[in-house]
PDB file of N, CA and C in Angstrom:
ATOM      1  N   MET A   1     -41.771 -25.871 -14.920  1.00 60.00           N
ATOM      2  CA  MET A   1     -40.771 -26.680 -14.083  1.00 60.00           C
ATOM      3  C   MET A   1     -40.029 -25.911 -12.984  1.00 60.00           C
ATOM      4  N   PRO A   2     -40.190 -26.181 -11.811  1.00 69.00           N
ATOM      5  CA  PRO A   2     -39.678 -25.147 -10.701  1.00 69.00           C
ATOM      6  C   PRO A   2     -38.101 -25.336 -10.794  1.00 69.00           C
ATOM      7  N   ALA A   3     -37.302 -24.376 -10.293  1.00 70.00           N
ATOM      8  CA  ALA A   3     -35.890 -24.453 -10.230  1.00 70.00           C
ATOM      9  C   ALA A   3     -35.631 -24.976  -8.964  1.00 70.00           C
ATOM     10  N   LEU A   4     -34.543 -25.661  -8.865  1.00 70.00           N
ATOM     11  CA  LEU A   4     -34.120 -26.013  -7.543  1.00 70.00           C
ATOM     12  C   LEU A   4     -33.363 -25.108  -6.728  1.00 70.00           C
ATOM     13  N   THR A   5     -33.510 -25.031  -5.549  1.00 73.00           N
ATOM     14  CA  THR A   5     -32.760 -24.099  -4.695  1.00 73.00           C
ATOM     15  C   THR A   5     -31.782 -24.882  -3.749  1.00 73.00           C
ATOM     16  N   HIS A   6     -30.817 -24.199  -3.458  1.00 67.00           N
ATOM     17  CA  HIS A   6     -29.771 -24.935  -2.696  1.00 67.00           C
ATOM     18  C   HIS A   6     -29.980 -24.248  -1.129  1.00 67.00           C
ATOM     19  N   THR A   7     -30.143 -25.119  -0.239  1.00 67.00           N
ATOM     20  CA  THR A   7     -30.189 -24.553   1.083  1.00 67.00           C
ATOM     21  C   THR A   7     -28.860 -24.770   1.683  1.00 67.00           C
ATOM     22  N   ARG A   8     -28.635 -23.829   2.603  1.00 64.00           N
ATOM     23  CA  ARG A   8     -27.388 -23.875   3.322  1.00 64.00           C
ATOM     24  C   ARG A   8     -27.347 -25.099   4.513  1.00 64.00           C
ATOM     25  N   HIS A   9     -26.351 -25.800   4.535  1.00 66.00           N
ATOM     26  CA  HIS A   9     -26.183 -26.746   5.734  1.00 66.00           C
ATOM     27  C   HIS A   9     -25.819 -26.159   6.911  1.00 66.00           C
ATOM     28  N   HIS A  10     -25.020 -25.120   6.860  1.00 63.00           N
ATOM     29  CA  HIS A  10     -24.633 -24.483   8.039  1.00 63.00           C
ATOM     30  C   HIS A  10     -25.096 -23.085   7.997  1.00 63.00           C
ATOM     31  N   PRO A  11     -25.705 -22.658   9.242  1.00 61.00           N
ATOM     32  CA  PRO A  11     -26.215 -21.398   9.301  1.00 61.00           C
ATOM     33  C   PRO A  11     -25.103 -20.412   9.338  1.00 61.00           C
ATOM     34  N   ALA A  12     -25.407 -19.182   8.686  1.00 59.00           N
ATOM     35  CA  ALA A  12     -24.375 -18.108   8.734  1.00 59.00           C
ATOM     36  C   ALA A  12     -24.232 -17.722  10.038  1.00 59.00           C
ATOM     37  N   THR A  13     -22.988 -17.229  10.484  1.00 60.00           N
ATOM     38  CA  THR A  13     -22.672 -16.687  11.659  1.00 60.00           C
ATOM     39  C   THR A  13     -22.775 -15.173  11.606  1.00 60.00           C
ATOM     40  N   ARG A  14     -23.214 -14.419  12.628  1.00 67.00           N
ATOM     41  CA  ARG A  14     -23.339 -12.956  12.590  1.00 67.00           C
ATOM     42  C   ARG A  14     -22.060 -12.510  13.309  1.00 67.00           C
ATOM     43  N   GLY A  15     -21.715 -11.320  13.002  1.00 67.00           N
ATOM     44  CA  GLY A  15     -20.619 -10.560  13.564  1.00 67.00           C
ATOM     45  C   GLY A  15     -19.134 -10.912  13.281  1.00 67.00           C
ATOM     46  N   SER A  16     -19.033 -11.904  12.370  1.00 71.00           N
ATOM     47  CA  SER A  16     -17.703 -12.101  11.920  1.00 71.00           C
ATOM     48  C   SER A  16     -17.631 -12.271  10.481  1.00 71.00           C
ATOM     49  N   VAL A  17     -16.632 -11.715   9.848  1.00 74.00           N
ATOM     50  CA  VAL A  17     -16.482 -11.655   8.319  1.00 74.00           C
ATOM     51  C   VAL A  17     -15.187 -12.303   8.011  1.00 74.00           C
ATOM     52  N   ASP A  18     -15.318 -13.257   7.193  1.00 75.00           N
ATOM     53  CA  ASP A  18     -14.147 -14.044   6.765  1.00 75.00           C
ATOM     54  C   ASP A  18     -13.702 -13.608   5.374  1.00 75.00           C
ATOM     55  N   ILE A  19     -12.627 -12.703   5.238  1.00 82.00           N
ATOM     56  CA  ILE A  19     -12.112 -12.235   4.035  1.00 82.00           C
ATOM     57  C   ILE A  19     -10.725 -12.762   3.858  1.00 82.00           C
ATOM     58  N   ARG A  20     -10.450 -13.458   2.723  1.00 87.00           N
ATOM     59  CA  ARG A  20      -9.054 -13.894   2.457  1.00 87.00           C
ATOM     60  C   ARG A  20      -8.621 -13.088   1.357  1.00 87.00           C
ATOM     61  N   LEU A  21      -7.496 -12.584   1.557  1.00 86.00           N
ATOM     62  CA  LEU A  21      -6.822 -11.756   0.319  1.00 86.00           C
ATOM     63  C   LEU A  21      -5.790 -12.658  -0.270  1.00 86.00           C
ATOM     64  N   PRO A  22      -5.546 -12.479  -1.638  1.00 90.00           N
ATOM     65  CA  PRO A  22      -4.334 -13.225  -2.220  1.00 90.00           C
ATOM     66  C   PRO A  22      -3.050 -12.528  -1.757  1.00 90.00           C
ATOM     67  N   TRP A  23      -1.942 -13.325  -1.674  1.00 89.00           N
ATOM     68  CA  TRP A  23      -0.655 -12.891  -1.243  1.00 89.00           C
ATOM     69  C   TRP A  23      -0.295 -11.483  -1.905  1.00 89.00           C
ATOM     70  N   TRP A  24      -0.612 -11.338  -3.188  1.00 89.00           N
ATOM     71  CA  TRP A  24      -0.122 -10.155  -3.997  1.00 89.00           C
ATOM     72  C   TRP A  24      -0.943  -8.919  -3.613  1.00 89.00           C
ATOM     73  N   ALA A  25      -2.087  -9.069  -3.019  1.00 90.00           N
ATOM     74  CA  ALA A  25      -2.897  -7.889  -2.714  1.00 90.00           C
ATOM     75  C   ALA A  25      -2.326  -7.176  -1.460  1.00 90.00           C
ATOM     76  N   LEU A  26      -1.244  -7.729  -0.939  1.00 90.00           N
ATOM     77  CA  LEU A  26      -0.683  -7.099   0.117  1.00 90.00           C
ATOM     78  C   LEU A  26       0.845  -6.816  -0.269  1.00 90.00           C
ATOM     79  N   ALA A  27       1.193  -7.690  -1.063  1.00 93.00           N
ATOM     80  CA  ALA A  27       2.808  -7.455  -1.592  1.00 93.00           C
ATOM     81  C   ALA A  27       2.864  -6.323  -2.478  1.00 93.00           C
ATOM     82  N   LEU A  28       2.013  -6.232  -3.376  1.00 94.00           N
ATOM     83  CA  LEU A  28       2.285  -5.043  -4.363  1.00 94.00           C
ATOM     84  C   LEU A  28       2.206  -3.680  -3.924  1.00 94.00           C
ATOM     85  N   PRO A  29       1.244  -3.394  -2.799  1.00 94.00           N
ATOM     86  CA  PRO A  29       1.224  -1.952  -2.334  1.00 94.00           C
ATOM     87  C   PRO A  29       2.493  -1.775  -1.393  1.00 94.00           C
ATOM     88  N   ALA A  30       2.912  -2.849  -0.617  1.00 94.00           N
ATOM     89  CA  ALA A  30       4.117  -2.776  -0.037  1.00 94.00           C
ATOM     90  C   ALA A  30       5.378  -2.525  -0.735  1.00 94.00           C
ATOM     91  N   LEU A  31       5.455  -3.283  -1.940  1.00 94.00           N
ATOM     92  CA  LEU A  31       6.568  -3.082  -2.874  1.00 94.00           C
ATOM     93  C   LEU A  31       6.653  -1.483  -3.290  1.00 94.00           C
ATOM     94  N   ALA A  32       5.407  -1.121  -3.823  1.00 94.00           N
ATOM     95  CA  ALA A  32       5.334   0.191  -4.345  1.00 94.00           C
ATOM     96  C   ALA A  32       5.673   1.243  -3.225  1.00 94.00           C
ATOM     97  N   PHE A  33       5.188   1.068  -2.041  1.00 94.00           N
ATOM     98  CA  PHE A  33       5.749   1.921  -1.072  1.00 94.00           C
ATOM     99  C   PHE A  33       7.148   1.841  -0.847  1.00 94.00           C
ATOM    100  N   VAL A  34       7.787   0.820  -0.662  1.00 91.00           N
ATOM    101  CA  VAL A  34       9.205   0.637  -0.540  1.00 91.00           C
ATOM    102  C   VAL A  34       9.975   1.326  -1.729  1.00 91.00           C
ATOM    103  N   ALA A  35       9.531   1.263  -2.840  1.00 89.00           N
ATOM    104  CA  ALA A  35      10.162   1.753  -4.138  1.00 89.00           C
ATOM    105  C   ALA A  35      10.060   3.449  -3.967  1.00 89.00           C
ATOM    106  N   LEU A  36       8.833   3.784  -3.695  1.00 89.00           N
ATOM    107  CA  LEU A  36       8.794   5.242  -3.569  1.00 89.00           C
ATOM    108  C   LEU A  36       9.646   5.862  -2.382  1.00 89.00           C
ATOM    109  N   LEU A  37       9.707   5.007  -1.259  1.00 88.00           N
ATOM    110  CA  LEU A  37      10.479   5.559  -0.158  1.00 88.00           C
ATOM    111  C   LEU A  37      11.981   5.587  -0.633  1.00 88.00           C
ATOM    112  N   THR A  38      12.322   4.548  -1.265  1.00 84.00           N
ATOM    113  CA  THR A  38      13.769   4.453  -1.742  1.00 84.00           C
ATOM    114  C   THR A  38      14.222   5.784  -2.736  1.00 84.00           C
ATOM    115  N   LEU A  39      13.098   6.216  -3.573  1.00 81.00           N
ATOM    116  CA  LEU A  39      13.280   7.398  -4.321  1.00 81.00           C
ATOM    117  C   LEU A  39      13.401   8.638  -3.511  1.00 81.00           C
ATOM    118  N   ILE A  40      12.563   8.679  -2.444  1.00 83.00           N
ATOM    119  CA  ILE A  40      12.756   9.863  -1.597  1.00 83.00           C
ATOM    120  C   ILE A  40      13.995   9.979  -0.837  1.00 83.00           C
ATOM    121  N   LEU A  41      14.338   8.808  -0.207  1.00 82.00           N
ATOM    122  CA  LEU A  41      15.550   8.769   0.565  1.00 82.00           C
ATOM    123  C   LEU A  41      16.885   9.061  -0.274  1.00 82.00           C
ATOM    124  N   ASN A  42      16.935   8.681  -1.508  1.00 75.00           N
ATOM    125  CA  ASN A  42      18.174   8.743  -2.383  1.00 75.00           C
ATOM    126  C   ASN A  42      17.831   9.590  -3.524  1.00 75.00           C
ATOM    127  N   PRO A  43      17.763  10.766  -3.479  1.00 66.00           N
ATOM    128  CA  PRO A  43      17.371  11.725  -4.534  1.00 66.00           C
ATOM    129  C   PRO A  43      18.429  11.798  -5.626  1.00 66.00           C
ATOM    130  N   ALA A  44      19.694  11.275  -5.484  1.00 67.00           N
ATOM    131  CA  ALA A  44      20.511  11.226  -6.454  1.00 67.00           C
ATOM    132  C   ALA A  44      20.104  10.445  -7.694  1.00 67.00           C
ATOM    133  N   ASP A  45      19.304   9.507  -7.538  1.00 59.00           N
ATOM    134  CA  ASP A  45      18.835   8.734  -8.645  1.00 59.00           C
ATOM    135  C   ASP A  45      17.660   9.421  -9.317  1.00 59.00           C
ATOM    136  N   ALA A  46      16.835  10.338  -8.763  1.00 58.00           N
ATOM    137  CA  ALA A  46      15.849  10.924  -9.260  1.00 58.00           C
ATOM    138  C   ALA A  46      16.338  12.434  -9.724  1.00 58.00           C
ATOM    139  N   HIS A  47      16.076  12.509 -10.977  1.00 60.00           N
ATOM    140  CA  HIS A  47      16.459  13.819 -11.621  1.00 60.00           C
ATOM    141  C   HIS A  47      15.286  14.684 -11.908  1.00 60.00           C
ATOM    142  N   ALA A  48      15.102  15.536 -11.003  1.00 56.00           N
ATOM    143  CA  ALA A  48      13.988  16.641 -11.082  1.00 56.00           C
ATOM    144  C   ALA A  48      14.333  17.810 -11.866  1.00 56.00           C
ATOM    145  N   ALA A  49      13.316  18.538 -12.372  1.00 58.00           N
ATOM    146  CA  ALA A  49      13.768  19.905 -12.841  1.00 58.00           C
ATOM    147  C   ALA A  49      13.992  20.955 -11.836  1.00 58.00           C
ATOM    148  N   THR A  50      14.828  21.925 -12.276  1.00 60.00           N
ATOM    149  CA  THR A  50      15.180  22.844 -11.282  1.00 60.00           C
ATOM    150  C   THR A  50      13.982  23.710 -10.875  1.00 60.00           C
ATOM    151  N   GLY A  51      13.696  23.869  -9.671  1.00 61.00           N
ATOM    152  CA  GLY A  51      12.613  24.586  -9.164  1.00 61.00           C
ATOM    153  C   GLY A  51      12.839  25.601  -8.285  1.00 61.00           C
ATOM    154  N   ASP A  52      11.830  25.903  -7.324  1.00 69.00           N
ATOM    155  CA  ASP A  52      12.008  27.065  -6.296  1.00 69.00           C
ATOM    156  C   ASP A  52      13.192  26.607  -5.285  1.00 69.00           C
ATOM    157  N   PRO A  53      14.015  27.274  -4.847  1.00 75.00           N
ATOM    158  CA  PRO A  53      15.016  26.900  -3.887  1.00 75.00           C
ATOM    159  C   PRO A  53      14.336  26.697  -2.580  1.00 75.00           C
ATOM    160  N   ALA A  54      13.280  27.175  -2.286  1.00 76.00           N
ATOM    161  CA  ALA A  54      12.511  26.890  -1.016  1.00 76.00           C
ATOM    162  C   ALA A  54      12.063  25.592  -0.932  1.00 76.00           C
ATOM    163  N   VAL A  55      11.565  25.042  -2.007  1.00 75.00           N
ATOM    164  CA  VAL A  55      10.936  23.822  -2.150  1.00 75.00           C
ATOM    165  C   VAL A  55      12.030  22.800  -2.047  1.00 75.00           C
ATOM    166  N   THR A  56      13.242  23.026  -2.540  1.00 79.00           N
ATOM    167  CA  THR A  56      14.405  22.117  -2.664  1.00 79.00           C
ATOM    168  C   THR A  56      14.784  22.113  -1.101  1.00 79.00           C
ATOM    169  N   HIS A  57      14.955  23.291  -0.447  1.00 84.00           N
ATOM    170  CA  HIS A  57      15.281  23.341   0.883  1.00 84.00           C
ATOM    171  C   HIS A  57      14.370  22.418   1.823  1.00 84.00           C
ATOM    172  N   LEU A  58      13.235  22.569   1.486  1.00 83.00           N
ATOM    173  CA  LEU A  58      12.236  21.783   2.304  1.00 83.00           C
ATOM    174  C   LEU A  58      12.270  20.328   2.190  1.00 83.00           C
ATOM    175  N   PHE A  59      12.463  19.986   0.813  1.00 84.00           N
ATOM    176  CA  PHE A  59      12.803  18.459   0.763  1.00 84.00           C
ATOM    177  C   PHE A  59      14.077  17.889   1.418  1.00 84.00           C
ATOM    178  N   GLU A  60      15.117  18.792   1.535  1.00 87.00           N
ATOM    179  CA  GLU A  60      16.239  18.478   2.122  1.00 87.00           C
ATOM    180  C   GLU A  60      16.107  18.260   3.518  1.00 87.00           C
ATOM    181  N   ARG A  61      15.217  19.279   4.127  1.00 87.00           N
ATOM    182  CA  ARG A  61      14.939  19.135   5.700  1.00 87.00           C
ATOM    183  C   ARG A  61      14.288  17.857   5.904  1.00 87.00           C
ATOM    184  N   VAL A  62      13.201  17.427   5.050  1.00 86.00           N
ATOM    185  CA  VAL A  62      12.502  16.246   5.320  1.00 86.00           C
ATOM    186  C   VAL A  62      13.355  15.043   5.170  1.00 86.00           C
ATOM    187  N   GLN A  63      14.212  15.140   4.264  1.00 87.00           N
ATOM    188  CA  GLN A  63      15.101  13.892   4.007  1.00 87.00           C
ATOM    189  C   GLN A  63      16.018  13.662   5.244  1.00 87.00           C
ATOM    190  N   GLN A  64      16.497  14.877   5.791  1.00 88.00           N
ATOM    191  CA  GLN A  64      17.289  14.939   7.110  1.00 88.00           C
ATOM    192  C   GLN A  64      16.660  14.305   8.217  1.00 88.00           C
ATOM    193  N   LEU A  65      15.333  14.738   8.445  1.00 86.00           N
ATOM    194  CA  LEU A  65      14.489  14.335   9.339  1.00 86.00           C
ATOM    195  C   LEU A  65      14.272  12.749   9.401  1.00 86.00           C
ATOM    196  N   VAL A  66      14.025  12.302   8.244  1.00 86.00           N
ATOM    197  CA  VAL A  66      13.610  10.821   8.041  1.00 86.00           C
ATOM    198  C   VAL A  66      14.854  10.084   8.202  1.00 86.00           C
ATOM    199  N   THR A  67      15.989  10.405   7.877  1.00 83.00           N
ATOM    200  CA  THR A  67      17.248   9.570   7.984  1.00 83.00           C
ATOM    201  C   THR A  67      17.798   9.439   9.459  1.00 83.00           C
ATOM    202  N   ARG A  68      17.325  10.309  10.319  1.00 79.00           N
ATOM    203  CA  ARG A  68      17.691  10.267  11.625  1.00 79.00           C
ATOM    204  C   ARG A  68      17.275   9.115  12.326  1.00 79.00           C
TER     205      ARG A  68
END
């Protein structure tokens, strides 16, 4: 017994791609980016281990440049 095949009623258009993302596919990365950015901009909330003073100085300079 042969299997039934479904034919397309509308021919496929070439050159355009129709991709639809769910709302959370854009919201979750944006939320994660904002959360990490707030941790960088407010280092009082983040308690890191003491390290090399040069690295600490570098992060302070980056924070000053970002907040301008």
